[in-house]
């Protein structure tokens, strides 16, 4: 039975007894510990049983170790599916906890908040005008891999989950490359609900200071103006002031240029498509990253998370149409851009060289030379709060931009690319017959890879890029990706080689840089003599290189390769030919004339 049914009948004594029944596991432990996944689910199931009209549990995936991934759908009036949410004009808010499961405030705060919405009557109307999609633990396997030794920088709880999931992948680097089964499940959930707002809950590492919460949103240059304006109004103008009125202290994200000297100032941490907020930006959605401060007691950190999430829900519930209008406008703008004469899409960003000033509510600190590190050792004194005025290089400017094509073409055999388009729900059309077509391609040369793996990949650090026209034979089943779709920016960031998290950068297309055939030295000796006899210019180039480059001169293989790589025998291998092509509107129309299923006629 519900509390509000019991009170009038039985009086206050029942309230006390009954409220105790709803103590969450972390509250019962005075926040010294955080519950297991099984105990978390047991509490949520109890909530669902008590408030079936408001709380609904679903499984949205399975982890590599075989655990169910649970999501809570919570809404007044039982709006439990995406179509119902859209019909009711209710924005969808995705709150996710435990993407880094050692940073687990979002789970314990979520249990308390759902209880206070659904059963104790503290916020009975919070979800009347929105739908909350809540992931209590995103990295479930990482959460169950718990140890007192996982986060050396952090003050409790007693045992903490591990940053990597069971395949040692960091889910908050996996958004666009989507390697982890957990991310594949998340992307399906995202596409089903297409949330209007994302809150991603974390705990900091780094410096000590007074704030109990720091937060990050993507730079306006990475967002549609409508989304950026909504974020500023909802978060900066409303939620954060209300948060501080509850006795908290919040700051925008604090990424110090030099961790050993906070007075050198702050810079934007960069983000990007591999991160939650960076991915949401590509999807035209506002997103808030929150980081409770690692050294505050766990109870305070859970309260900080509870309050900011509650206040964001309050803000959105009070003005649902504003959020819906912002995300709809952003989607419409992206689609309209495909028909604009000259569009420019930034792929990379740099710090705005002009800093602003930030009043840092920090602590007094000392710096001393350490003979261990032979460097400066900074020690904070939390008993002496102190305010510093420091430079903040927080704003970004577009660096490298591209003009999007009317459509990209992915030849049918590049299944690794098509698989990622599918994972992200990118719309495309398949050709039904072999076609010969003209398109713009990229020639990539001088590749250089990282020398250490990152998230299981040797990333392609650097290459030279030339755009050039190509004539290509496309097999049936090739994929045409039109840019007049709401998630076009996701496709651009997967497919443009220079995007920081492109599939090329992550190393999925390394094979294009490998020559598969070679010339025997005795054969190339003959080829070189024929080429030199034919071309005085080549002869001069060879002589110059012998003179200018002693390493080359001393390497007999390189001397032969000089000729082989300039011969038609090498050119025929198309080494470095980027397989994804770019169609302009006329090229798309001419392709459509050959195969109507790819219909580019309206361009
Ligand atoms: Zn984190």
Coordinates of C-alpha atoms and ligand atoms in Angstrom, one line a residue:
X1 CA 0.0 0.0 0.0
X2 CA 1.1 3.5 -0.6
X3 CA 2.0 5.9 2.2
X4 CA -0.6 8.5 1.2
X5 CA -3.3 5.9 1.5
X6 CA -2.1 4.9 5.0
X7 CA -1.6 8.2 6.6
X8 CA -5.3 9.3 6.9
X9 CA -6.2 5.9 8.3
X10 CA -3.4 5.1 10.7
X11 CA -1.7 8.4 11.4
X12 CA 1.9 9.5 11.8
X13 CA 3.3 6.4 13.4
X14 CA 2.7 4.5 10.1
X15 CA 4.6 7.2 8.2
X16 CA 7.7 6.6 10.2
X17 CA 7.6 2.8 10.0
X18 CA 6.7 2.9 6.3
X19 CA 9.2 5.5 5.3
X20 CA 11.9 3.3 6.8
X21 CA 10.8 0.5 4.4
X22 CA 12.0 2.6 1.6
X23 CA 15.5 3.3 2.9
X24 CA 17.8 2.6 0.0
X25 CA 20.7 0.2 0.5
X26 CA 23.3 3.1 0.5
X27 CA 21.2 5.1 3.0
X28 CA 21.0 2.0 5.2
X29 CA 24.8 1.7 5.1
X30 CA 25.2 5.4 6.0
X31 CA 26.8 5.7 2.5
X32 CA 29.8 3.7 3.6
X33 CA 29.0 1.1 0.8
X34 CA 27.0 1.0 -2.4
X35 CA 24.8 -1.9 -3.3
X36 CA 25.6 -4.7 -5.7
X37 CA 23.8 -4.8 -9.1
X38 CA 21.4 -7.5 -7.8
X39 CA 20.5 -5.4 -4.7
X40 CA 20.0 -2.4 -6.9
X41 CA 17.7 -4.3 -9.2
X42 CA 15.8 -5.7 -6.2
X43 CA 15.1 -2.2 -4.9
X44 CA 14.0 -1.0 -8.4
X45 CA 11.7 -4.0 -8.7
X46 CA 10.2 -3.1 -5.3
X47 CA 9.6 0.4 -6.6
X48 CA 8.0 -0.9 -9.8
X49 CA 5.7 -3.1 -7.7
X50 CA 4.7 -0.2 -5.5
X51 CA 4.1 2.3 -8.4
X52 CA 3.4 0.3 -11.5
X53 CA 1.8 3.3 -13.1
X54 CA 4.9 5.4 -12.8
X55 CA 7.9 3.0 -12.8
X56 CA 8.6 0.4 -15.5
X57 CA 11.7 -1.7 -15.8
X58 CA 13.1 -3.1 -19.0
X59 CA 16.1 -5.0 -20.2
X60 CA 17.9 -3.2 -23.1
X61 CA 20.9 -5.4 -23.6
X62 CA 23.2 -8.1 -22.3
X63 CA 26.8 -7.5 -21.1
X64 CA 29.8 -9.5 -22.4
X65 CA 29.7 -11.5 -19.1
X66 CA 26.0 -12.2 -19.6
X67 CA 24.3 -9.8 -17.2
X68 CA 21.1 -8.0 -18.1
X69 CA 21.3 -4.3 -18.7
X70 CA 18.3 -2.7 -17.0
X71 CA 16.7 0.6 -17.8
X72 CA 14.0 2.3 -15.8
X73 CA 11.2 4.2 -17.6
X74 CA 9.6 6.6 -15.2
X75 CA 6.8 8.9 -16.1
X76 CA 3.5 10.3 -14.6
X77 CA 0.5 8.8 -16.4
X78 CA 2.4 5.6 -17.4
X79 CA 4.0 7.1 -20.6
X80 CA 6.3 4.1 -21.0
X81 CA 7.1 4.0 -24.8
X82 CA 8.6 6.5 -27.2
X83 CA 5.4 6.8 -29.4
X84 CA 3.3 7.6 -26.3
X85 CA 5.9 10.2 -25.2
X86 CA 5.8 11.9 -28.6
X87 CA 2.0 11.8 -28.7
X88 CA 1.9 13.4 -25.3
X89 CA 4.5 16.1 -26.2
X90 CA 6.6 15.0 -23.3
X91 CA 10.4 15.5 -23.6
X92 CA 12.5 12.4 -23.0
X93 CA 15.3 12.8 -20.5
X94 CA 18.0 10.1 -20.4
X95 CA 19.9 10.0 -17.1
X96 CA 22.8 7.5 -17.0
X97 CA 24.8 6.4 -14.1
X98 CA 27.9 4.2 -13.9
X99 CA 29.4 4.5 -17.4
X100 CA 32.4 4.7 -15.1
X101 CA 31.1 2.4 -12.4
X102 CA 33.6 3.4 -9.7
X103 CA 31.8 6.8 -10.0
X104 CA 28.5 5.5 -8.8
X105 CA 26.6 8.4 -7.1
X106 CA 24.1 8.4 -10.0
X107 CA 22.9 4.9 -9.0
X108 CA 22.3 5.7 -5.3
X109 CA 20.9 9.1 -6.0
X110 CA 18.6 7.6 -8.7
X111 CA 17.1 5.1 -6.3
X112 CA 16.4 7.8 -3.7
X113 CA 14.9 10.2 -6.3
X114 CA 12.7 7.6 -7.9
X115 CA 11.5 6.7 -4.4
X116 CA 10.7 10.3 -3.6
X117 CA 8.9 10.7 -6.9
X118 CA 6.9 7.5 -6.9
X119 CA 6.2 6.4 -3.3
X120 CA 7.1 8.9 -0.6
X121 CA 5.3 11.8 -2.2
X122 CA 8.1 14.3 -1.9
X123 CA 8.0 15.2 -5.7
X124 CA 4.8 13.5 -6.9
X125 CA 4.5 15.7 -10.0
X126 CA 8.1 15.8 -11.1
X127 CA 7.5 13.4 -14.0
X128 CA 4.1 14.6 -15.0
X129 CA 5.3 16.4 -18.1
X130 CA 8.4 14.4 -19.2
X131 CA 9.6 10.8 -19.5
X132 CA 12.7 9.8 -17.5
X133 CA 14.7 7.1 -19.0
X134 CA 17.2 6.1 -16.3
X135 CA 20.1 3.7 -16.6
X136 CA 21.1 2.9 -13.0
X137 CA 24.3 1.2 -14.0
X138 CA 25.6 1.5 -17.6
X139 CA 28.8 -0.6 -17.2
X140 CA 27.3 -3.5 -15.3
X141 CA 30.3 -5.9 -15.6
X142 CA 32.6 -3.1 -14.6
X143 CA 30.3 -2.4 -11.6
X144 CA 30.5 -6.0 -10.4
X145 CA 34.3 -6.0 -10.7
X146 CA 34.5 -4.1 -7.4
X147 CA 37.5 -3.5 -5.3
X148 CA 38.7 -1.1 -2.6
X149 CA 41.7 -0.4 -4.8
X150 CA 40.1 0.9 -8.0
X151 CA 40.1 4.6 -7.5
X152 CA 43.0 5.8 -5.4
X153 CA 42.0 9.5 -5.8
X154 CA 38.5 9.0 -4.4
X155 CA 36.9 9.2 -0.9
X156 CA 34.6 6.2 -0.8
X157 CA 32.4 4.2 -1.0
X158 CA 34.4 1.3 0.5
X159 CA 34.5 -0.7 -2.7
X160 CA 34.3 0.6 -6.2
X161 CA 33.7 -0.7 -9.7
X162 CA 36.3 -0.6 -12.5
X163 CA 36.6 2.0 -15.2
X164 CA 36.8 -0.6 -18.0
X165 CA 34.0 -3.0 -18.8
X166 CA 34.9 -6.7 -18.9
X167 CA 36.7 -6.4 -22.3
X168 CA 38.8 -3.5 -20.8
X169 CA 37.0 -0.9 -22.9
X170 CA 36.2 2.5 -21.5
X171 CA 32.5 3.1 -22.5
X172 CA 33.0 6.8 -22.4
X173 CA 35.5 6.6 -25.3
X174 CA 33.3 4.2 -27.3
X175 CA 30.3 6.3 -28.4
X176 CA 31.2 6.7 -32.1
X177 CA 33.3 3.6 -32.7
X178 CA 30.8 1.5 -30.8
X179 CA 33.0 -1.6 -30.1
X180 CA 31.5 -2.7 -26.8
X181 CA 28.2 -4.7 -26.7
X182 CA 27.1 -2.3 -23.9
X183 CA 27.5 0.6 -26.4
X184 CA 25.6 -1.2 -29.1
X185 CA 22.7 -1.7 -26.6
X186 CA 22.9 1.9 -25.6
X187 CA 22.7 3.1 -29.2
X188 CA 19.6 1.0 -29.8
X189 CA 18.0 2.5 -26.7
X190 CA 19.0 5.9 -27.9
X191 CA 17.5 5.4 -31.3
X192 CA 14.3 4.0 -29.9
X193 CA 13.8 6.9 -27.5
X194 CA 15.8 9.6 -29.2
X195 CA 16.1 11.5 -25.9
X196 CA 15.8 15.3 -25.9
X197 CA 18.4 15.6 -23.1
X198 CA 21.2 13.5 -21.7
X199 CA 22.7 13.7 -18.2
X200 CA 25.8 11.6 -17.7
X201 CA 26.9 11.2 -14.1
X202 CA 30.5 11.0 -13.0
X203 CA 33.0 11.7 -10.2
X204 CA 36.1 13.8 -10.8
X205 CA 39.8 13.1 -10.6
X206 CA 42.3 15.9 -10.4
X207 CA 42.6 18.9 -8.1
X208 CA 41.1 19.7 -4.7
X209 CA 38.8 22.7 -4.4
X210 CA 35.6 23.8 -2.6
X211 CA 33.0 22.8 -5.3
X212 CA 31.0 19.7 -4.7
X213 CA 30.0 19.6 -8.4
X214 CA 31.6 20.6 -11.7
X215 CA 29.7 20.3 -15.0
X216 CA 30.4 20.4 -18.7
X217 CA 28.4 21.1 -21.7
X218 CA 29.6 21.2 -25.3
X219 CA 30.9 24.4 -26.8
X220 CA 28.4 26.4 -28.8
X221 CA 30.5 25.9 -31.9
X222 CA 29.7 22.2 -31.7
X223 CA 25.9 22.7 -31.3
X224 CA 23.0 23.9 -33.2
X225 CA 22.2 27.5 -31.9
X226 CA 18.8 26.4 -30.6
X227 CA 20.3 23.6 -28.5
X228 CA 23.1 25.8 -27.3
X229 CA 20.6 28.5 -26.3
X230 CA 18.4 26.0 -24.5
X231 CA 21.4 24.6 -22.5
X232 CA 22.5 28.1 -21.5
X233 CA 19.0 29.0 -20.3
X234 CA 18.1 25.8 -18.6
X235 CA 21.5 25.0 -17.0
X236 CA 23.4 28.3 -16.5
X237 CA 20.4 30.6 -15.9
X238 CA 18.2 28.2 -13.9
X239 CA 19.4 24.8 -12.7
X240 CA 22.8 25.9 -11.4
X241 CA 21.6 29.0 -9.4
X242 CA 18.8 26.8 -7.9
X243 CA 21.4 24.1 -7.1
X244 CA 23.6 26.7 -5.2
X245 CA 20.4 27.9 -3.3
X246 CA 20.3 24.4 -1.8
X247 CA 23.7 25.1 -0.3
X248 CA 25.9 23.5 -2.9
X249 CA 28.8 25.0 -4.8
X250 CA 29.1 24.3 -8.5
X251 CA 31.6 25.3 -11.2
X252 CA 32.0 24.7 -14.9
X253 CA 34.4 21.8 -15.6
X254 CA 37.9 22.4 -14.2
X255 CA 40.6 21.1 -16.4
X256 CA 43.8 22.6 -15.2
X257 CA 46.5 23.2 -17.8
X258 CA 49.0 22.0 -15.2
X259 CA 47.8 19.8 -12.4
X260 CA 50.9 20.8 -10.4
X261 CA 50.0 24.5 -10.5
X262 CA 46.3 25.6 -10.7
X263 CA 47.3 29.2 -11.1
X264 CA 48.4 28.5 -14.6
X265 CA 44.7 28.4 -15.5
X266 CA 42.1 26.2 -17.1
X267 CA 41.5 24.9 -20.6
X268 CA 38.6 23.1 -22.3
X269 CA 39.2 19.4 -22.1
X270 CA 38.2 19.0 -25.7
X271 CA 35.5 16.3 -25.6
X272 CA 34.6 14.9 -29.0
X273 CA 32.5 12.2 -30.7
X274 CA 33.9 9.4 -28.5
X275 CA 32.4 11.0 -25.4
X276 CA 28.8 11.0 -24.2
X277 CA 28.2 14.8 -24.5
X278 CA 30.2 15.0 -27.8
X279 CA 28.1 12.2 -29.3
X280 CA 24.9 13.9 -28.1
X281 CA 26.0 17.1 -29.9
X282 CA 26.4 15.2 -33.2
X283 CA 22.8 13.9 -32.6
X284 CA 21.6 17.5 -32.1
X285 CA 20.8 16.9 -28.4
X286 CA 21.8 19.0 -25.4
X287 CA 23.8 17.1 -22.8
X288 CA 25.1 17.7 -19.3
X289 CA 28.1 16.0 -17.9
X290 CA 28.2 16.2 -14.1
X291 CA 31.2 15.4 -11.9
X292 CA 30.9 15.3 -8.2
X293 CA 34.1 16.1 -6.4
X294 CA 36.0 12.9 -5.5
X295 CA 37.2 14.0 -2.1
X296 CA 33.8 15.1 -0.7
X297 CA 32.2 12.3 1.4
X298 CA 30.1 9.9 -0.6
X299 CA 26.9 10.9 1.2
X300 CA 27.5 14.6 0.0
X301 CA 28.3 13.4 -3.5
X302 CA 25.1 11.4 -3.7
X303 CA 23.1 14.4 -2.4
X304 CA 24.8 16.7 -5.0
X305 CA 23.8 14.3 -7.8
X306 CA 20.3 14.0 -6.4
X307 CA 19.8 17.7 -6.3
X308 CA 21.1 18.6 -9.7
X309 CA 19.2 15.8 -11.4
X310 CA 16.0 16.7 -9.6
X311 CA 16.4 20.4 -10.5
X312 CA 17.1 19.6 -14.1
X313 CA 13.9 17.5 -14.2
X314 CA 12.0 20.3 -12.5
X315 CA 13.3 22.8 -15.0
X316 CA 12.4 20.6 -18.0
X317 CA 9.0 19.7 -16.5
X318 CA 8.1 23.3 -16.1
X319 CA 8.9 24.2 -19.7
X320 CA 8.7 21.0 -21.8
X321 CA 7.8 22.8 -25.0
X322 CA 11.1 24.8 -24.9
X323 CA 13.2 21.7 -24.9
X324 CA 11.1 20.0 -27.6
X325 CA 11.3 23.1 -29.8
X326 CA 15.1 23.3 -29.4
X327 CA 15.7 19.7 -30.5
X328 CA 13.2 19.9 -33.3
X329 CA 14.8 23.1 -34.6
X330 CA 18.3 21.5 -34.5
X331 CA 17.1 18.5 -36.5
X332 CA 15.3 20.6 -39.0
X333 CA 18.5 22.8 -39.4
X334 CA 20.7 19.8 -40.1
X335 CA 18.3 18.5 -42.7
X336 CA 17.9 22.0 -44.3
X337 CA 21.7 22.3 -44.5
X338 CA 21.8 19.5 -47.1
X339 CA 20.0 21.8 -49.5
X340 CA 22.0 25.0 -48.7
X341 CA 24.3 26.3 -51.4
X342 CA 27.5 26.3 -49.3
X343 CA 27.6 24.6 -46.0
X344 CA 30.6 24.2 -43.7
X345 CA 30.8 21.6 -41.0
X346 CA 33.7 21.8 -38.5
X347 CA 35.5 18.6 -37.8
X348 CA 38.1 19.7 -35.3
X349 CA 38.3 22.5 -32.8
X350 CA 41.1 24.6 -31.1
X351 CA 41.2 26.7 -28.0
X352 CA 40.1 30.2 -28.4
X353 CA 43.4 32.0 -27.6
X354 CA 41.5 34.7 -25.7
X355 CA 40.9 33.5 -22.1
X356 CA 38.2 34.7 -19.7
X357 CA 38.7 35.1 -16.0
X358 CA 37.4 32.5 -13.5
X359 CA 37.0 33.0 -9.8
X360 CA 38.3 29.7 -8.5
X361 CA 36.9 28.8 -5.1
X362 CA 39.9 26.6 -4.2
X363 CA 42.1 25.9 -1.2
X364 CA 45.4 27.2 -0.1
X365 CA 48.2 25.0 -1.3
X366 CA 51.9 24.6 -1.1
X367 CA 54.3 23.5 -3.8
X368 CA 57.6 21.9 -2.9
X369 CA 60.3 20.1 -4.8
X370 CA 60.0 16.3 -4.6
X371 CA 63.1 14.1 -4.8
X372 CA 60.9 11.2 -5.8
X373 CA 59.5 12.7 -8.9
X374 CA 62.1 15.3 -9.3
X375 CA 59.2 17.6 -9.9
X376 CA 56.8 19.9 -8.0
X377 CA 54.5 18.3 -5.4
X378 CA 51.3 20.2 -4.7
X379 CA 49.5 19.8 -1.4
X380 CA 46.1 21.4 -0.7
X381 CA 44.9 22.5 2.7
X382 CA 41.1 22.0 2.7
X383 CA 41.0 23.8 6.1
X384 CA 41.9 27.1 4.3
X385 CA 39.4 28.0 1.5
X386 CA 40.9 30.6 -0.8
X387 CA 39.6 32.3 -3.9
X388 CA 41.9 32.7 -6.9
X389 CA 41.4 34.6 -10.1
X390 CA 42.7 32.5 -12.9
X391 CA 42.7 32.4 -16.7
X392 CA 40.2 30.1 -18.4
X393 CA 40.7 29.0 -22.0
X394 CA 37.3 27.5 -22.0
X395 CA 36.0 28.5 -25.4
X396 CA 36.6 26.7 -28.7
X397 CA 36.9 27.8 -32.3
X398 CA 36.4 25.6 -35.3
X399 CA 39.7 24.5 -36.7
X400 CA 39.4 22.2 -39.7
X401 CA 36.0 22.3 -41.6
X402 CA 34.6 20.5 -44.6
X403 CA 31.8 21.0 -47.1
X404 CA 29.5 18.0 -46.8
X405 CA 28.6 16.2 -50.0
X406 CA 25.0 15.6 -51.1
X407 CA 25.6 12.0 -50.2
X408 CA 28.4 9.6 -49.3
X409 CA 28.9 6.3 -51.1
X410 CA 30.2 3.2 -49.2
X411 CA 31.0 0.3 -51.6
X412 CA 29.1 -2.9 -50.5
X413 CA 32.3 -4.8 -49.5
X414 CA 33.2 -2.3 -46.8
X415 CA 30.9 -4.1 -44.3
X416 CA 32.9 -2.7 -41.3
X417 CA 31.8 0.8 -42.3
X418 CA 28.2 -0.2 -43.1
X419 CA 28.0 -2.0 -39.7
X420 CA 28.8 1.2 -37.9
X421 CA 26.2 3.1 -40.0
X422 CA 23.7 0.5 -38.9
X423 CA 24.8 0.8 -35.2
X424 CA 24.1 4.5 -35.3
X425 CA 20.8 4.2 -37.1
X426 CA 22.0 6.2 -40.1
X427 CA 19.6 6.1 -43.0
X428 CA 20.9 5.0 -46.4
X429 CA 19.8 3.4 -49.7
X430 CA 21.2 0.2 -51.3
X431 CA 22.0 0.0 -54.9
X432 CA 20.4 -3.0 -56.7
X433 CA 22.9 -3.5 -59.6
X434 CA 26.5 -2.9 -60.4
X435 CA 27.1 0.7 -61.4
X436 CA 29.9 2.8 -62.8
X437 CA 30.0 6.2 -61.3
X438 CA 32.0 9.4 -61.0
X439 CA 32.5 10.9 -57.5
X440 CA 35.0 12.7 -55.4
X441 CA 37.5 10.6 -53.6
X442 CA 40.4 11.0 -51.3
X443 CA 43.9 9.8 -51.8
X444 CA 45.7 9.3 -48.5
X445 CA 49.5 9.0 -48.2
X446 CA 52.3 9.0 -45.6
X447 CA 50.2 7.3 -42.9
X448 CA 51.7 7.3 -39.4
X449 CA 50.2 5.4 -36.5
X450 CA 50.4 5.8 -32.7
X451 CA 53.0 3.5 -31.2
X452 CA 50.7 2.4 -28.3
X453 CA 47.2 1.1 -28.3
X454 CA 44.3 3.2 -27.2
X455 CA 41.0 1.5 -26.4
X456 CA 42.3 -1.5 -28.3
X457 CA 43.3 0.4 -31.4
X458 CA 46.5 1.8 -32.9
X459 CA 45.1 5.1 -34.0
X460 CA 46.1 6.6 -37.3
X461 CA 47.7 9.8 -36.1
X462 CA 48.6 11.5 -39.3
X463 CA 48.4 11.3 -43.1
X464 CA 48.4 13.5 -46.1
X465 CA 45.1 13.9 -47.9
X466 CA 44.3 15.0 -51.5
X467 CA 40.8 15.2 -52.9
X468 CA 40.5 14.0 -56.4
X469 CA 37.8 12.8 -58.9
X470 CA 37.4 9.1 -59.2
X471 CA 35.6 6.7 -61.5
X472 CA 34.5 3.7 -59.6
X473 CA 32.7 0.4 -60.2
X474 CA 30.3 -0.1 -57.4
X475 CA 29.0 -3.6 -56.7
X476 CA 25.3 -4.1 -56.1
X477 CA 24.3 -3.5 -52.5
X478 CA 26.5 -0.4 -52.1
X479 CA 25.3 2.2 -49.8
X480 CA 24.3 5.8 -50.5
X481 CA 24.1 7.9 -47.4
X482 CA 22.1 11.1 -48.0
X483 CA 23.0 14.1 -45.9
X484 CA 19.4 15.4 -45.6
X485 CA 18.9 13.4 -42.4
X486 CA 18.8 14.5 -38.8
X487 CA 21.9 12.4 -37.8
X488 CA 24.0 13.6 -40.7
X489 CA 26.7 14.9 -38.4
X490 CA 27.2 11.4 -37.0
X491 CA 27.8 10.0 -40.6
X492 CA 30.2 12.9 -41.4
X493 CA 32.2 12.1 -38.3
X494 CA 32.4 8.4 -39.1
X495 CA 33.2 8.9 -42.8
X496 CA 35.3 12.0 -43.2
X497 CA 38.9 10.8 -42.8
X498 CA 40.1 13.9 -41.0
X499 CA 37.4 13.8 -38.3
X500 CA 39.1 13.0 -34.9
X501 CA 37.1 9.8 -34.4
X502 CA 36.6 8.7 -38.0
X503 CA 36.6 5.0 -38.7
X504 CA 39.9 5.6 -40.5
X505 CA 41.5 7.2 -37.5
X506 CA 40.4 4.3 -35.3
X507 CA 42.2 1.9 -37.6
X508 CA 39.3 0.1 -39.2
X509 CA 40.7 0.8 -42.7
X510 CA 44.4 0.2 -42.2
X511 CA 44.4 -2.4 -45.0
X512 CA 44.1 0.3 -47.6
X513 CA 47.7 1.4 -46.8
X514 CA 49.1 -2.1 -47.5
X515 CA 50.6 -2.9 -51.0
X516 CA 49.6 -6.5 -51.5
X517 CA 51.9 -7.2 -54.5
X518 CA 55.6 -6.4 -54.7
X519 CA 58.4 -6.4 -57.3
X520 CA 61.3 -8.9 -57.0
X521 CA 64.6 -6.9 -56.8
X522 CA 66.0 -8.6 -59.9
X523 CA 62.8 -7.6 -61.8
X524 CA 62.7 -4.0 -60.5
X525 CA 66.4 -3.6 -61.4
X526 CA 65.3 -4.0 -65.0
X527 CA 62.2 -1.8 -64.6
X528 CA 64.3 1.0 -63.1
X529 CA 66.7 1.1 -66.1
X530 CA 63.7 1.2 -68.5
X531 CA 62.1 4.1 -66.5
X532 CA 65.4 6.1 -66.3
X533 CA 66.0 5.7 -70.0
X534 CA 62.5 7.1 -70.7
X535 CA 62.4 10.0 -68.3
X536 CA 65.3 12.5 -67.8
X537 CA 63.1 14.2 -65.2
X538 CA 62.9 11.0 -63.2
X539 CA 66.6 10.5 -63.5
X540 CA 67.3 14.0 -62.1
X541 CA 64.9 13.3 -59.2
X542 CA 66.6 10.0 -58.4
X543 CA 70.1 11.7 -58.5
X544 CA 68.8 14.5 -56.3
X545 CA 67.4 12.1 -53.7
X546 CA 70.7 10.1 -53.6
X547 CA 72.5 13.4 -53.0
X548 CA 70.1 14.9 -50.4
X549 CA 69.0 11.8 -48.4
X550 CA 71.9 9.7 -47.2
X551 CA 69.6 7.2 -45.5
X552 CA 67.9 6.6 -48.8
X553 CA 71.2 6.4 -50.6
X554 CA 72.3 3.7 -48.2
X555 CA 69.1 1.6 -48.4
X556 CA 69.1 -0.7 -51.5
X557 CA 65.4 -1.6 -50.9
X558 CA 64.3 2.0 -50.8
X559 CA 66.3 2.7 -54.0
X560 CA 64.4 0.0 -55.8
X561 CA 61.1 1.0 -54.2
X562 CA 61.6 4.5 -55.6
X563 CA 61.0 3.1 -59.0
X564 CA 58.4 0.5 -58.2
X565 CA 56.2 3.0 -56.4
X566 CA 56.3 5.3 -59.4
X567 CA 55.3 2.5 -61.8
X568 CA 51.9 1.4 -63.1
X569 CA 52.5 -1.9 -61.3
X570 CA 52.1 0.0 -58.0
X571 CA 49.5 2.5 -59.1
X572 CA 47.2 -0.4 -60.1
X573 CA 47.0 -1.4 -56.4
X574 CA 45.3 1.8 -55.3
X575 CA 47.3 2.0 -52.1
X576 CA 45.9 4.8 -49.9
X577 CA 42.7 5.1 -52.0
X578 CA 40.0 6.0 -49.4
X579 CA 37.0 3.7 -50.2
X580 CA 34.3 6.1 -49.2
X581 CA 33.3 8.6 -51.9
X582 CA 31.5 11.9 -52.0
X583 CA 28.7 12.6 -54.4
X584 CA 27.6 16.1 -55.4
X585 CA 23.9 16.6 -56.4
X586 CA 24.6 16.2 -60.1
X587 CA 26.6 13.0 -59.6
X588 CA 23.8 11.6 -57.4
X589 CA 21.2 12.4 -60.1
X590 CA 23.3 10.6 -62.7
X591 CA 23.6 7.6 -60.4
X592 CA 19.9 7.7 -59.9
X593 CA 19.4 7.6 -63.6
X594 CA 21.2 4.2 -63.6
X595 CA 19.5 2.8 -60.5
X596 CA 16.2 4.4 -59.3
X597 CA 16.4 2.9 -55.8
X598 CA 19.1 5.4 -54.9
X599 CA 16.9 8.3 -55.9
X600 CA 18.7 11.5 -55.8
X601 CA 16.2 13.2 -58.1
X602 CA 15.0 15.7 -55.6
X603 CA 18.4 17.2 -55.2
Ligands
LIG1 ZN1 34.0 9.4 -15.2

